[in-house]
Short mmCIF file of C-alpha atoms in Angstrom, two decimals:
data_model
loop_
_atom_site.label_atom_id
_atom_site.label_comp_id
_atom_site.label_asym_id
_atom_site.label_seq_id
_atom_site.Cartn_x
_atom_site.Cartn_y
_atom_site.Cartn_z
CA UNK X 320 99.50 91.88 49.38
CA UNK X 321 99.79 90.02 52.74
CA UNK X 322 103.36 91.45 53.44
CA UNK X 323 101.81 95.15 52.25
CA UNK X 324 98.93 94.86 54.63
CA UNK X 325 101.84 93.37 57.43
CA UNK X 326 104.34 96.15 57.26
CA UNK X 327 101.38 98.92 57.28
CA UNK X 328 99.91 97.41 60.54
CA UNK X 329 103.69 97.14 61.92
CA UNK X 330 104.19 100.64 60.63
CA UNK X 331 100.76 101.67 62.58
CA UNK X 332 101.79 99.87 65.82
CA UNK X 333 105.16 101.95 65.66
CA UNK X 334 103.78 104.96 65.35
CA UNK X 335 101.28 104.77 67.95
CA UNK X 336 103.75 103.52 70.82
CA UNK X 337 106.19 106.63 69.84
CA UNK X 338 103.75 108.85 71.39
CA UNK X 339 104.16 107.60 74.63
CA UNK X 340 107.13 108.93 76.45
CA UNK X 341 108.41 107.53 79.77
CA UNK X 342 108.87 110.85 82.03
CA UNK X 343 111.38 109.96 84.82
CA UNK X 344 110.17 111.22 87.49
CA UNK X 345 111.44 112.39 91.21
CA UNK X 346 110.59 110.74 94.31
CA UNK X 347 109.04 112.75 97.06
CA UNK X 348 110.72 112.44 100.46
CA UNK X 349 109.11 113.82 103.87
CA UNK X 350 111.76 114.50 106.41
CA UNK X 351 110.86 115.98 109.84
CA UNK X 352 107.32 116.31 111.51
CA UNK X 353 106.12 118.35 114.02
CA UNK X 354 102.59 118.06 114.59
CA UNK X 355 100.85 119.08 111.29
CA UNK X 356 104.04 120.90 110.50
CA UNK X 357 106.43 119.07 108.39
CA UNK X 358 109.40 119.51 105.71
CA UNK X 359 109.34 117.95 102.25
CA UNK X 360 112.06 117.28 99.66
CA UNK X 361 112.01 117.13 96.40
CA UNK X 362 114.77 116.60 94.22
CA UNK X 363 116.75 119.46 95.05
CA UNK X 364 113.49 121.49 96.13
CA UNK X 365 112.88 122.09 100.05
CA UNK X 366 109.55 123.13 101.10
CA UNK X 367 108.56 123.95 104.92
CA UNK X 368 104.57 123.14 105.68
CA UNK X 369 103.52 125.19 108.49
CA UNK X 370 100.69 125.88 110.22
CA UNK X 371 99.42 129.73 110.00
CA UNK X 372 98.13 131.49 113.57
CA UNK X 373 98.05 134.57 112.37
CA UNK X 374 97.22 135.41 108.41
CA UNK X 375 96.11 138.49 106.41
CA UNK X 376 93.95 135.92 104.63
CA UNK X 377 90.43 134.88 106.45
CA UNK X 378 91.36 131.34 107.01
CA UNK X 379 93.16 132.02 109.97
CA UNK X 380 94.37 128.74 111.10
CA UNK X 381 95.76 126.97 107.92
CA UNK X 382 98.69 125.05 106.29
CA UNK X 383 100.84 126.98 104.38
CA UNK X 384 104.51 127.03 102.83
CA UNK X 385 107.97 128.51 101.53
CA UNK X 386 110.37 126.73 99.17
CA UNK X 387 114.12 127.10 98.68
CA UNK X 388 116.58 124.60 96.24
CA UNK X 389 119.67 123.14 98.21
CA UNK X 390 122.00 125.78 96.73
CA UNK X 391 125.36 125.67 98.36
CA UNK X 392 123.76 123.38 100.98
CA UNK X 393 120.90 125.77 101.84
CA UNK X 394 119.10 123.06 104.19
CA UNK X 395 121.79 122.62 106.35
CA UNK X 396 122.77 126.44 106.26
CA UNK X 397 118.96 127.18 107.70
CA UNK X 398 119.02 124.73 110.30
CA UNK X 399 122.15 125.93 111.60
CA UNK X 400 121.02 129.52 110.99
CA UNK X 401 117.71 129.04 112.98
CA UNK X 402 119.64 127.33 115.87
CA UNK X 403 122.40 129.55 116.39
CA UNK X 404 119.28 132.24 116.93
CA UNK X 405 118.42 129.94 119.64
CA UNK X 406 121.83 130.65 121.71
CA UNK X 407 121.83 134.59 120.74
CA UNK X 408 122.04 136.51 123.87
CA UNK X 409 119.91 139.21 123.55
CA UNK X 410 117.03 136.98 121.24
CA UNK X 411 116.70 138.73 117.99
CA UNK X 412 114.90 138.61 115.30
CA UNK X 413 116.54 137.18 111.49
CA UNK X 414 114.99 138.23 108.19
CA UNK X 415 115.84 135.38 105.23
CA UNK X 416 115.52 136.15 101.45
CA UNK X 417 114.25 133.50 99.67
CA UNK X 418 113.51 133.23 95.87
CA UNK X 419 109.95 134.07 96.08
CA UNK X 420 109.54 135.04 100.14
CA UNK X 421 110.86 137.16 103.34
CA UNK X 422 111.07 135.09 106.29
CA UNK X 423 111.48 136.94 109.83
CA UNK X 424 112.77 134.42 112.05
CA UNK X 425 111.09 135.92 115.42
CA UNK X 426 112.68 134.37 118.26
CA UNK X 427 110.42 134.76 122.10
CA UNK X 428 112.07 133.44 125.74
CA UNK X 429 112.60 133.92 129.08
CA UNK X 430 115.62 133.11 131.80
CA UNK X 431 115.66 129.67 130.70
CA UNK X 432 117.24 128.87 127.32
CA UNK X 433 115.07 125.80 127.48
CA UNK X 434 112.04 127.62 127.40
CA UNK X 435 113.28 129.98 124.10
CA UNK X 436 110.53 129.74 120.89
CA UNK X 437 110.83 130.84 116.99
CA UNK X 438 108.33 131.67 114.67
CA UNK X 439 108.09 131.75 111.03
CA UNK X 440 107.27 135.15 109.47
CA UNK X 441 106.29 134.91 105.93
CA UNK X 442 105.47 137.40 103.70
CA UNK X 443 105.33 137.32 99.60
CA UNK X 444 107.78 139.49 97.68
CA UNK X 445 105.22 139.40 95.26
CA UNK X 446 103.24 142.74 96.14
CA UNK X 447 100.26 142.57 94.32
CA UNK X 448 99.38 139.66 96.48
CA UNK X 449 100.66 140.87 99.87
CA UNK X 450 99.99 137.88 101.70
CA UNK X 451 101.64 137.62 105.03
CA UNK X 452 101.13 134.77 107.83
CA UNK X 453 103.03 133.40 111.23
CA UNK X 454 103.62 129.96 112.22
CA UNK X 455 103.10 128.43 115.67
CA UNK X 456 105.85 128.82 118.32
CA UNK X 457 108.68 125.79 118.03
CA UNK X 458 111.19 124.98 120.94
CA UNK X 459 114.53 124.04 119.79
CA UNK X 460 113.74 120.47 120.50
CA UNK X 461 110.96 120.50 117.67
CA UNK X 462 113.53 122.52 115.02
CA UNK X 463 115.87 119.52 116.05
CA UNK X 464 112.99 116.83 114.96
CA UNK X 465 111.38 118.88 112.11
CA UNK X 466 114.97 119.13 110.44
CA UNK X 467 115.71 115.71 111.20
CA UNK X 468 118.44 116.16 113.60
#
């Protein structure tokens, strides 16, 4: 009777430890930061914080965000994309599609290529929710530190 009673509470134990499952999970790397602007990886997953000026939302001055995946190193593709708008002569503005988001890249200067700013345009392709919003200016110096470069 001992050994019954044994094997039922080993049986028991067994069965309640198989319902816990280890998950494995991802760590969660920030990379660049600009003021309360900053870019966070991960996994695969990219996703640019910025800080909204201008939004169709009332909150007018708030954090918000777009996310790609490193597809065909993405990352490094929108750095270089967002830089080499920096040394266009006229300054012109790039629209991005992203999996969920259009992105203008609106690029402001003046004699000096110093002195030359970009702004993130953001607008859902979702259209039922329509929300829209533009970051604070950035100087190529704080693209450079924001990207890690």
């Amino acid at each position: 009777m001992k050994k019954i009673i044994t094997l039922a509470i080993l049986f028991f134990s067994f069965v309640s430890v198989a319902q816990i499952k280890v998950i494995e999970t991802v760590p969660v790397e920030k990379l660049g930061k600009v003021n309360n602007n900053y870019i966070q990886k991960i996994g695969d997953e990219y996703t640019v914080y910025y800080t909204s000026i201008v939004s169709d939302d009332d909150d007018t001055s708030s954090l918000r965000k777009f996310s790609f995946k490193n597809v065909n190193n993405d990352y490094a593709g929108l750095y270089s994309i967002i830089m080499n708008g920096f040394n266009a002569s006229p300054l012109y503005d790039i629209k991005l599609e992203l999996p969920n988001n259009y992105i203008w890249l609106h690029y402001t200067g003046n004699t000096l290529p110093d002195k030359a700013t970009v702004q993130f345009m953001v607008s859902s392709k979702d259209p039922s929710s329509g929300a829209s919003s533009v970051s604070e200016p950035f100087v190529k110096d704080q693209i450079n530190k924001l990207f890690q470069k």
